[in-house]
mmCIF file of C-alpha atoms in Angstrom:
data_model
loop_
_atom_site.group_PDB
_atom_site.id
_atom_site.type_symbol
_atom_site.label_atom_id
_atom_site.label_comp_id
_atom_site.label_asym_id
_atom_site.label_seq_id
_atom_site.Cartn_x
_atom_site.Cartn_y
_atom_site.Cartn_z
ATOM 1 C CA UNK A 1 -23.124 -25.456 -3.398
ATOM 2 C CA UNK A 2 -26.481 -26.079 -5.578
ATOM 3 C CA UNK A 3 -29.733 -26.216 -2.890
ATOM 4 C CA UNK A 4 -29.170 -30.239 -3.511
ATOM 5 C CA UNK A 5 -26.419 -30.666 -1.802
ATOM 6 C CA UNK A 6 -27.519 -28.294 1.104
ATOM 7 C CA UNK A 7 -30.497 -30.201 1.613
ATOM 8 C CA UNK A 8 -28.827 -33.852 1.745
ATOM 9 C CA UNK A 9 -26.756 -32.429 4.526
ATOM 10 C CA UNK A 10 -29.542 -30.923 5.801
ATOM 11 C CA UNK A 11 -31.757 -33.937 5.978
ATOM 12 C CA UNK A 12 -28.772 -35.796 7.777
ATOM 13 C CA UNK A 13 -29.715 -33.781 10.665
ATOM 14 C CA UNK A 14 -33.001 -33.952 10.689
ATOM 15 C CA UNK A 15 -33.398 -37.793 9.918
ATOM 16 C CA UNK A 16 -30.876 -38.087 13.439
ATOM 17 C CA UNK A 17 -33.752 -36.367 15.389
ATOM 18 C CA UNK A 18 -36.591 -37.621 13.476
ATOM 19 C CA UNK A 19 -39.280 -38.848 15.991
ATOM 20 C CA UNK A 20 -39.581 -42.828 15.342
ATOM 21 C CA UNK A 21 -42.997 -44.246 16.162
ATOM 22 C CA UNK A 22 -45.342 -46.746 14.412
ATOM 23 C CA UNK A 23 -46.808 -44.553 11.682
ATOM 24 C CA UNK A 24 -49.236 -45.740 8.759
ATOM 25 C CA UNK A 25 -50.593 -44.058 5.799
ATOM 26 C CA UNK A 26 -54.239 -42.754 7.076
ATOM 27 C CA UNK A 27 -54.150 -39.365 8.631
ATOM 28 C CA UNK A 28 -54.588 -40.025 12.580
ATOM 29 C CA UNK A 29 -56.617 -36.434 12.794
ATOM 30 C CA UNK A 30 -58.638 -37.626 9.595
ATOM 31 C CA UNK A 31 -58.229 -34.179 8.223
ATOM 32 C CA UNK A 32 -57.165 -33.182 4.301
ATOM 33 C CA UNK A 33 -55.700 -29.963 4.157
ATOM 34 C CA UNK A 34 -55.907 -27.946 0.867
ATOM 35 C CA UNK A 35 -53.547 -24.894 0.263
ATOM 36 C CA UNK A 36 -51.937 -22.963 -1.750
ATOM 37 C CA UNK A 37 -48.321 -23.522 -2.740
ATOM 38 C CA UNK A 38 -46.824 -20.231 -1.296
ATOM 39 C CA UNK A 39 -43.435 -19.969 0.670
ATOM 40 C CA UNK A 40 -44.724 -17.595 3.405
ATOM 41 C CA UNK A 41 -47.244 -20.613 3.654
ATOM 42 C CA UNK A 42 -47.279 -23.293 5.832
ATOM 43 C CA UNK A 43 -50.080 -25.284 6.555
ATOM 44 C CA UNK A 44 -49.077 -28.065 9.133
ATOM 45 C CA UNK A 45 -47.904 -25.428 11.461
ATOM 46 C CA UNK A 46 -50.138 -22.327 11.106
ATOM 47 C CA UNK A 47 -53.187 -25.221 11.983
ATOM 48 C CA UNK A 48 -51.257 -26.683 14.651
ATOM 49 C CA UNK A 49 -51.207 -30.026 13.275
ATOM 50 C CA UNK A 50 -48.671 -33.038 14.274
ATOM 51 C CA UNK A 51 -46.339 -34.940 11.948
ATOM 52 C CA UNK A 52 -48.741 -38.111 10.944
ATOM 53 C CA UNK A 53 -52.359 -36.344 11.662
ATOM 54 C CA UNK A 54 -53.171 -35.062 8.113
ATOM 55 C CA UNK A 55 -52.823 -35.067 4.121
ATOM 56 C CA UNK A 56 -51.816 -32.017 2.743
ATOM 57 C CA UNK A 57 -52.355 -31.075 -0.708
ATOM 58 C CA UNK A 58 -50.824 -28.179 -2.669
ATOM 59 C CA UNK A 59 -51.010 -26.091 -6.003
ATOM 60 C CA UNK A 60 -50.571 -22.553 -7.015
ATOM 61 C CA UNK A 61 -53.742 -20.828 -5.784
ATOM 62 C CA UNK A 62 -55.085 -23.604 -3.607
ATOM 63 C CA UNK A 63 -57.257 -24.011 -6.154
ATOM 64 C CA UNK A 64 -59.878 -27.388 -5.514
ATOM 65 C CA UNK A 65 -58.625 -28.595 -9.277
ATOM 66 C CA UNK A 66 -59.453 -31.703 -11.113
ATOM 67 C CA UNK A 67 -55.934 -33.499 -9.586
ATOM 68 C CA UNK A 68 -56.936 -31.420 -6.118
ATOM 69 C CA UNK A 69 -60.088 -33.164 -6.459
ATOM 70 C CA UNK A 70 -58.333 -37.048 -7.360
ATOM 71 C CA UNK A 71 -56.367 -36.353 -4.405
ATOM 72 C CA UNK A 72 -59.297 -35.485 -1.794
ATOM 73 C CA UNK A 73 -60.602 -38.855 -3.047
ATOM 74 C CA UNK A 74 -57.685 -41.144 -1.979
ATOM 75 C CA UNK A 75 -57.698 -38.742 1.314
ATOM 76 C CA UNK A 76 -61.405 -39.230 2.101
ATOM 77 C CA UNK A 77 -63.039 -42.123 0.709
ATOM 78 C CA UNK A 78 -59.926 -44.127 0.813
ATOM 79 C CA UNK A 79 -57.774 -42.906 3.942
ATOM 80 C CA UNK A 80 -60.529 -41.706 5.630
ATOM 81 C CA UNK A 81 -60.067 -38.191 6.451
ATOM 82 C CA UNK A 82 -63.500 -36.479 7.192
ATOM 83 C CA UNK A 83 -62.303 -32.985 7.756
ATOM 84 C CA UNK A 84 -61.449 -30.405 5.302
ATOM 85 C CA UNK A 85 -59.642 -27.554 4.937
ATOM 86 C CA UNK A 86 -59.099 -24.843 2.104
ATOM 87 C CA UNK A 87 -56.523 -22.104 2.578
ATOM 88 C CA UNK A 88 -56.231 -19.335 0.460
ATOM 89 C CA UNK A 89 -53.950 -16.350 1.406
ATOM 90 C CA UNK A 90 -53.085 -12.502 1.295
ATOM 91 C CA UNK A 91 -50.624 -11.113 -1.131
ATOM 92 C CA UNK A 92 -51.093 -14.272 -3.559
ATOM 93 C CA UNK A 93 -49.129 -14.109 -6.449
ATOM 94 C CA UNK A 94 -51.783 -14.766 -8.580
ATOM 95 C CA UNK A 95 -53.947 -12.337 -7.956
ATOM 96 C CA UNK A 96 -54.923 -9.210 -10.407
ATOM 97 C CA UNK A 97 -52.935 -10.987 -12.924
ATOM 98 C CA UNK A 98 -54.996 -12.087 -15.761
ATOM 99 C CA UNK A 99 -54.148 -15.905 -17.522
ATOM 100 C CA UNK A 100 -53.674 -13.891 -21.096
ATOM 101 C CA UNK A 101 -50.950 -11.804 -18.802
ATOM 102 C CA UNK A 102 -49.534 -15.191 -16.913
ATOM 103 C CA UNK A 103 -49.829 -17.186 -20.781
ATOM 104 C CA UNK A 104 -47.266 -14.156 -22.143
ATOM 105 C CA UNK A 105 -44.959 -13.681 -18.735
ATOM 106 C CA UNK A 106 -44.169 -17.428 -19.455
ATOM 107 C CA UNK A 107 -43.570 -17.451 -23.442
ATOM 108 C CA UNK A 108 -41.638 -14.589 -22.529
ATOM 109 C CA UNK A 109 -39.741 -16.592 -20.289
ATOM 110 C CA UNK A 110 -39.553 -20.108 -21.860
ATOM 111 C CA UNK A 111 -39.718 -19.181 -25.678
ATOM 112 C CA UNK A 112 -42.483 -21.669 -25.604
ATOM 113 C CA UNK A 113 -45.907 -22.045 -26.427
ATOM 114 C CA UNK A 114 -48.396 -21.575 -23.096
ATOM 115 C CA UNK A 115 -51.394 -20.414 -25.226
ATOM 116 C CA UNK A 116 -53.606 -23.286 -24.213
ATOM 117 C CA UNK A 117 -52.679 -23.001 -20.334
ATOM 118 C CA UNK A 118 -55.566 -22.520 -17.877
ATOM 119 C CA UNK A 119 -53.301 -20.724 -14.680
ATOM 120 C CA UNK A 120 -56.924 -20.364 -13.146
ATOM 121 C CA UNK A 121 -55.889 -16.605 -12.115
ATOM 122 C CA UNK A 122 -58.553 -15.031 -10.120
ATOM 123 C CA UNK A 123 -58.897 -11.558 -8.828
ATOM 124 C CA UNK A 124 -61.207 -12.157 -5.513
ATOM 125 C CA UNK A 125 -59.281 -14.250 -2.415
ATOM 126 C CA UNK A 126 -62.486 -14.808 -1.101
ATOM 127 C CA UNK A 127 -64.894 -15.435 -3.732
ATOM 128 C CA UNK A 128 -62.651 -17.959 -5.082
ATOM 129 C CA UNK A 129 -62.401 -19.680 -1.803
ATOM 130 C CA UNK A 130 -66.051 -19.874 -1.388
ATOM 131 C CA UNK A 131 -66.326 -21.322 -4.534
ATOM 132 C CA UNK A 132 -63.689 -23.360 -3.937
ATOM 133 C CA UNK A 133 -65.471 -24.795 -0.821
ATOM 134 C CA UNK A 134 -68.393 -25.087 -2.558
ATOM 135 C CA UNK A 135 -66.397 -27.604 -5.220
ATOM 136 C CA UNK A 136 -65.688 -29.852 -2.497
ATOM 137 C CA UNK A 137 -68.995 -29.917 -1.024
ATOM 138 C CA UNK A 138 -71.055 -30.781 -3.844
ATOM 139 C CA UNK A 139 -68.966 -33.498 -5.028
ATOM 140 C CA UNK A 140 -70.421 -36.533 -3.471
ATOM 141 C CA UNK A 141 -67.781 -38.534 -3.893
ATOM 142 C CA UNK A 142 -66.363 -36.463 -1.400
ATOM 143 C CA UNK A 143 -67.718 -37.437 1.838
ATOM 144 C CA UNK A 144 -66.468 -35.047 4.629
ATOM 145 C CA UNK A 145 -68.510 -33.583 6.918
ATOM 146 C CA UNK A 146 -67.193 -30.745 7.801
ATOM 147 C CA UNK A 147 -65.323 -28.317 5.028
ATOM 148 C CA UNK A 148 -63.616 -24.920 6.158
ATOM 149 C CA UNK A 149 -62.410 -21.894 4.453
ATOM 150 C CA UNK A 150 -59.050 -19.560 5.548
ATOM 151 C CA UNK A 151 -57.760 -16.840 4.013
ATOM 152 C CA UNK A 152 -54.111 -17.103 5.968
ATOM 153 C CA UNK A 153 -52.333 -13.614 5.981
ATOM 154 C CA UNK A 154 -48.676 -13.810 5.120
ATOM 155 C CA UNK A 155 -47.573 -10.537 7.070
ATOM 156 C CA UNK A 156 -49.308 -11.835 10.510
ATOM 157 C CA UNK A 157 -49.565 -15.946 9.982
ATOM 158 C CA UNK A 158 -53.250 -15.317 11.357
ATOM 159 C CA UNK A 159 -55.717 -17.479 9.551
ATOM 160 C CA UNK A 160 -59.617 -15.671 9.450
ATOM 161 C CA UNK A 161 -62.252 -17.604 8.837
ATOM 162 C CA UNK A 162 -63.783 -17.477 5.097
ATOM 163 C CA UNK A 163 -66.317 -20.242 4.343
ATOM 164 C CA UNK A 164 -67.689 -23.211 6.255
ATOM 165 C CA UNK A 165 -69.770 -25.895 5.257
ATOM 166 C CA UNK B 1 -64.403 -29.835 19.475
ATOM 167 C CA UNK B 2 -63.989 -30.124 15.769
ATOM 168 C CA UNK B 3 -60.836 -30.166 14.287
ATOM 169 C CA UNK B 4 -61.734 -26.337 13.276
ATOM 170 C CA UNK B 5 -62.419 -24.909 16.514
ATOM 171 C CA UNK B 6 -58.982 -26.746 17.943
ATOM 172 C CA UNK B 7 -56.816 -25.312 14.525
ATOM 173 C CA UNK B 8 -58.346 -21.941 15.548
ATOM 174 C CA UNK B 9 -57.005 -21.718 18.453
ATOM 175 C CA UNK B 10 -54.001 -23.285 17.652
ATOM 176 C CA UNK B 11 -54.075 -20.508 14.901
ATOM 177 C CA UNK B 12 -53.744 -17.963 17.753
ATOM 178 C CA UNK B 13 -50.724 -18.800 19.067
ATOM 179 C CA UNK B 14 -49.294 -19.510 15.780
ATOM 180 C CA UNK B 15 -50.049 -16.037 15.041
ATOM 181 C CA UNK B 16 -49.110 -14.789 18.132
ATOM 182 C CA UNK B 17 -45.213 -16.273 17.758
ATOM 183 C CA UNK B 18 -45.428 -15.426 13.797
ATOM 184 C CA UNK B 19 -41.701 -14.463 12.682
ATOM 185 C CA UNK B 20 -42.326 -10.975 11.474
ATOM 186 C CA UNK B 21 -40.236 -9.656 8.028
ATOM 187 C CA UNK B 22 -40.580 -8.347 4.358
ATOM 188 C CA UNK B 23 -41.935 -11.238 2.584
ATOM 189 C CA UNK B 24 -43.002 -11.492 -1.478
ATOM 190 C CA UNK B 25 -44.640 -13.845 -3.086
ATOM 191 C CA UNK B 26 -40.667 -15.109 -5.199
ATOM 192 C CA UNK B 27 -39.450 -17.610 -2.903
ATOM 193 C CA UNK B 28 -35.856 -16.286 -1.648
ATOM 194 C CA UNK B 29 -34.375 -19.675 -2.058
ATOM 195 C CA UNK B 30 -35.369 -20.185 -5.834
ATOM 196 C CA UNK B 31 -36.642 -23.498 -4.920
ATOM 197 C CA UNK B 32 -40.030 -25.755 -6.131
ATOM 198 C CA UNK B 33 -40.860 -28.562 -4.088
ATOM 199 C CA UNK B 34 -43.269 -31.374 -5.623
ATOM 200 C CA UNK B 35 -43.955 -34.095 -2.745
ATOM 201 C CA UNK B 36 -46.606 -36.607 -1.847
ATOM 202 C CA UNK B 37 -49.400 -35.380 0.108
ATOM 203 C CA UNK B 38 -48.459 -38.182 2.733
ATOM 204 C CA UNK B 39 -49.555 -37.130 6.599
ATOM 205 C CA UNK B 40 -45.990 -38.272 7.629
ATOM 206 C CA UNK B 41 -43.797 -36.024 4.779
ATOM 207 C CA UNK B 42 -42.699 -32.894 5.720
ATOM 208 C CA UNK B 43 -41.073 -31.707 2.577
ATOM 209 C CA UNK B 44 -39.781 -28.071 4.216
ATOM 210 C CA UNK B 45 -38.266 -30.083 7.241
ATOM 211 C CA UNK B 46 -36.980 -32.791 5.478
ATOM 212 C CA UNK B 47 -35.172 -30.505 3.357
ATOM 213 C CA UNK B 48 -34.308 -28.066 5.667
ATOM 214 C CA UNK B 49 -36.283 -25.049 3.856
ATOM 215 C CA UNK B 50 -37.165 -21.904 5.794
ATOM 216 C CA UNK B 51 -39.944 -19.840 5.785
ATOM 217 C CA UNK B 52 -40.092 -17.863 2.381
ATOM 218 C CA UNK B 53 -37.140 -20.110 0.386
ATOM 219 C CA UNK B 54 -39.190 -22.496 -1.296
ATOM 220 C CA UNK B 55 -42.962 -23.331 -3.160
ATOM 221 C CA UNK B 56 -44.380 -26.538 -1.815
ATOM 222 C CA UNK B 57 -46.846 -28.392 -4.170
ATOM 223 C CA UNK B 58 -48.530 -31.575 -3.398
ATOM 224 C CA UNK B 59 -50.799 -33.825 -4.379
ATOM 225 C CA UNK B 60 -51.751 -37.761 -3.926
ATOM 226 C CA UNK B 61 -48.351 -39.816 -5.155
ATOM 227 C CA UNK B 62 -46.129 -36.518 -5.491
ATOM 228 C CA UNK B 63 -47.079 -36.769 -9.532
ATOM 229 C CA UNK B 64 -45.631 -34.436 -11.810
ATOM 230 C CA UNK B 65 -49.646 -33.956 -13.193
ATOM 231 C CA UNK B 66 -51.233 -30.857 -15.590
ATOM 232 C CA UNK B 67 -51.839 -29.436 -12.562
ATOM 233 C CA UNK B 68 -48.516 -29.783 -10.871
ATOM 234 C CA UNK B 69 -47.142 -28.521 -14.001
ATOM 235 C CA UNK B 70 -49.320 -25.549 -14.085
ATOM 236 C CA UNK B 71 -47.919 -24.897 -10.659
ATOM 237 C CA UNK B 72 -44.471 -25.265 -11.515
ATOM 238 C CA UNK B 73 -44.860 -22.937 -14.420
ATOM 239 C CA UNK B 74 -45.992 -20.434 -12.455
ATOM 240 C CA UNK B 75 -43.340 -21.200 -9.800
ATOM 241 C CA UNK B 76 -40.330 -20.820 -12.136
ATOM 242 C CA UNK B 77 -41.523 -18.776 -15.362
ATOM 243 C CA UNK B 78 -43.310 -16.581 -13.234
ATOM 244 C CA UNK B 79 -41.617 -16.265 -9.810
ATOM 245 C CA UNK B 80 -37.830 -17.464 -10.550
ATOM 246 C CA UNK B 81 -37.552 -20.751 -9.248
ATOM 247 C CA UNK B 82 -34.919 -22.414 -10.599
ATOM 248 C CA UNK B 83 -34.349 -25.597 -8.571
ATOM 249 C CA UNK B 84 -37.095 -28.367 -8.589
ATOM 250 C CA UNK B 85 -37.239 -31.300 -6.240
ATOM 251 C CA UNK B 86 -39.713 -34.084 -6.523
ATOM 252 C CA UNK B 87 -40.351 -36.463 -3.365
ATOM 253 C CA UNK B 88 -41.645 -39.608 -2.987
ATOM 254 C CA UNK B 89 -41.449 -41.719 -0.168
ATOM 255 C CA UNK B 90 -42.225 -45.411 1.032
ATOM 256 C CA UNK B 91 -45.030 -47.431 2.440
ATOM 257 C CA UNK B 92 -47.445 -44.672 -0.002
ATOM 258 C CA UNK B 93 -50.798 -45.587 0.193
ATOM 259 C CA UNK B 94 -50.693 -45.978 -3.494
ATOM 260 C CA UNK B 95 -48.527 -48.694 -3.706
ATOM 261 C CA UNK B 96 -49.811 -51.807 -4.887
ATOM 262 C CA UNK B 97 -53.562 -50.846 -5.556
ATOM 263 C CA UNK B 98 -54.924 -50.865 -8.825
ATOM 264 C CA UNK B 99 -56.682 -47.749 -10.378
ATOM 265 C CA UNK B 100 -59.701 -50.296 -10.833
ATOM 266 C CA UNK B 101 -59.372 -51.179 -7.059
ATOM 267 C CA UNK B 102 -59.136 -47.775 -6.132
ATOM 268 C CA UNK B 103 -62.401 -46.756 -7.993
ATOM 269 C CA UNK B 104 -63.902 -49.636 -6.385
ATOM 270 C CA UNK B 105 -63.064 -48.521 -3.501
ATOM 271 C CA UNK B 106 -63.847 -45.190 -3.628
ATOM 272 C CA UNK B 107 -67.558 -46.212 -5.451
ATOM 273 C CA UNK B 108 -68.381 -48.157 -2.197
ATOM 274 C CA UNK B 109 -67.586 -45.660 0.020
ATOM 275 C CA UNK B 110 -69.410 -43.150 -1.378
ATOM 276 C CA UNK B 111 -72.055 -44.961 -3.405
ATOM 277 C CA UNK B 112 -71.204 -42.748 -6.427
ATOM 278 C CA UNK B 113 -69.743 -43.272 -9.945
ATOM 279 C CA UNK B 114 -65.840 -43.123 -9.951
ATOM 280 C CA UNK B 115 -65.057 -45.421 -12.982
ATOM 281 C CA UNK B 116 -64.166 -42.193 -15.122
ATOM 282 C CA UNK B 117 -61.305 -41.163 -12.920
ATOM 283 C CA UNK B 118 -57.259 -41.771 -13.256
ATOM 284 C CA UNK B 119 -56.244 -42.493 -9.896
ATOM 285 C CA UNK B 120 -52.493 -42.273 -10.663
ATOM 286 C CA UNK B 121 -51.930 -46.122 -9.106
ATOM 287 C CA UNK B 122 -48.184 -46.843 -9.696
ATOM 288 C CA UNK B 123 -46.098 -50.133 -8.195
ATOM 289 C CA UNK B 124 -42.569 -49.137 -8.109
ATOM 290 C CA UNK B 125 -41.699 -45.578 -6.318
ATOM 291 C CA UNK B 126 -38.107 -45.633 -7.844
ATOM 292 C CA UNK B 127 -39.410 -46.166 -11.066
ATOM 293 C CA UNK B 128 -42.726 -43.412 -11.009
ATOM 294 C CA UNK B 129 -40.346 -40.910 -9.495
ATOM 295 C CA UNK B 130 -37.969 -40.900 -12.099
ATOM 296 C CA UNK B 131 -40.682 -40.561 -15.024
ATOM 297 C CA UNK B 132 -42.017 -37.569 -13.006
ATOM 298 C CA UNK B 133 -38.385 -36.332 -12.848
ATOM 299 C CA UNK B 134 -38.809 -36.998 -16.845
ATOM 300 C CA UNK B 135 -41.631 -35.174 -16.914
ATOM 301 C CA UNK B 136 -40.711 -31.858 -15.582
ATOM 302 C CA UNK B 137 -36.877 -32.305 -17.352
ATOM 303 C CA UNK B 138 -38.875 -32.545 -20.652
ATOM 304 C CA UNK B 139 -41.073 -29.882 -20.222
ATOM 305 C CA UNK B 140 -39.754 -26.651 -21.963
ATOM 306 C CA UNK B 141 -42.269 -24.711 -20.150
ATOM 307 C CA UNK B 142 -40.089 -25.443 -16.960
ATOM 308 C CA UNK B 143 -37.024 -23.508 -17.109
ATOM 309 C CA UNK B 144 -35.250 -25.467 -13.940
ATOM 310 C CA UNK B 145 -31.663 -25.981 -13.920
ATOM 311 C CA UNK B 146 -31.954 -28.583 -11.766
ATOM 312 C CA UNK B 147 -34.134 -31.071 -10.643
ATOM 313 C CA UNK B 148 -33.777 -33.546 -8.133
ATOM 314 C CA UNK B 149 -35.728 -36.644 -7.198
ATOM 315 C CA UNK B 150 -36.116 -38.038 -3.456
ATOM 316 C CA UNK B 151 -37.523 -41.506 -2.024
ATOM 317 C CA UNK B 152 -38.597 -40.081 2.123
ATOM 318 C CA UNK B 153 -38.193 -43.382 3.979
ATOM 319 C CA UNK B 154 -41.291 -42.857 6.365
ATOM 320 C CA UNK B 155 -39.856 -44.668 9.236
ATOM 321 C CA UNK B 156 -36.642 -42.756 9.669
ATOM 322 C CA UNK B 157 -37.092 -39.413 8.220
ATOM 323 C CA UNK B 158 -34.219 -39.837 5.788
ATOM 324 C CA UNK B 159 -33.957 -38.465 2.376
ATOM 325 C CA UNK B 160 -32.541 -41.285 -0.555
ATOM 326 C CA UNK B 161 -31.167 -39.508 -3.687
ATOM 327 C CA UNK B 162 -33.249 -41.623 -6.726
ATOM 328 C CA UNK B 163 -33.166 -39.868 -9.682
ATOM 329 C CA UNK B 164 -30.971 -35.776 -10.638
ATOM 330 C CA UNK B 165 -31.001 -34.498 -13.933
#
């Protein structure tokens, strides 16, 4: 049985029990979540948040990329979410590797062509979360107030605080 | 209390009931998840994913972007995924705006320039989904086997098979 069909069965049971309620699309916590796209990862529950009360927003690295950025704009100045959050993480697997090393795993893999890829590898958890908080607060057409930094360890599913603005 | 100091706390217990085990960075289930970054989508849930078994990647409309594929290179030509599932779901807060609305919008609530930016706007979910489905099926980058594409009603939590290649 492909992971498919395991998951339509699976979502039988879980649209049975799904808790109905009036729900509409702007976060009711008015909180954006940004984090990376890890397994070991997730953000809903190690933040304690509630089905409805905020966008989350995913990529490899949790990086605050141009399409991280497009989507903190619909969240914010759209939806009106005034919170954010960055999570990075231990153990990422992008770390130490270098984007010449990730470019050549993948036309290894693929037989293709990944020269011109930009994996934004980076070798520093928190020094690229800083700067990734710093991204979101000096683009004014971002207009949270608050924006907070985690490094979330895989092993314990403790979050530390990195970087607040 | 912010929303900081309440996930912090939250964070504790979290941390506190944490499922313990060898984890790495490959997700056990060889799964990539690309969703929406919707407040009321839970993609693990709705799918019925586990800790570990899958990478979640999101962004505003669940679009199969550069940077979602970036993400999903580095999910299967890196870490062995071989599945991919895209989700999108109804009532998105897309639907039905304009990009040029949308950068309206988001110039009067922030008072800043946002005429340069491609919001991603799209009218029919059946439709976008399956050209992101196209997207990823196309790519030779993306060495899935399968990919799957979901419409999440929502209201009732359920799961609506759109769009398998």
């Amino acid at each position: 049985m492909s992971f498919r069909d395991e998951a339509i069965a699976a979502n039988d049971a879980y649209a049975r029990s799904f808790p109905r309620a009036e729900r509409t699309a702007p976060p009711t916590r008015r909180v954006a979540v940004l984090a990376c796209m890890d397994a070991r990862l997730r953000p809903e529950e190690a933040l304690g948040l509630a089905l409805g009360e905020a966008h989350v927003i995913r990529n490899a690295g949790g990086r605050a990329t141009g399409d991280a950025v497009r989507s903190l704009m619909l969240s914010s100045a759209v939806l009106g979410t005034r919170e954010a959050v960055v999570i990075h993480h231990t153990d990422c697997g992008l770390l130490g590797a270098t984007d010449e090393e990730l470019r050549s795993i993948v036309s290894e893999a693929t037989g293709e062509d990944a020269s011109t890829v930009d994996f934004l590898a980076f070798e520093d958890a928190d020094r690229t979360l800083a700067a990734d908080v710093e991204t979101i607060v000096s683009d004014p057409r971002l207009p949270f107030t608050e924006v907070t930094g985690f490094i979330f360890d895989v092993e314990t599913g403790a979050l530390r605080e990195a970087r607040s603005v």
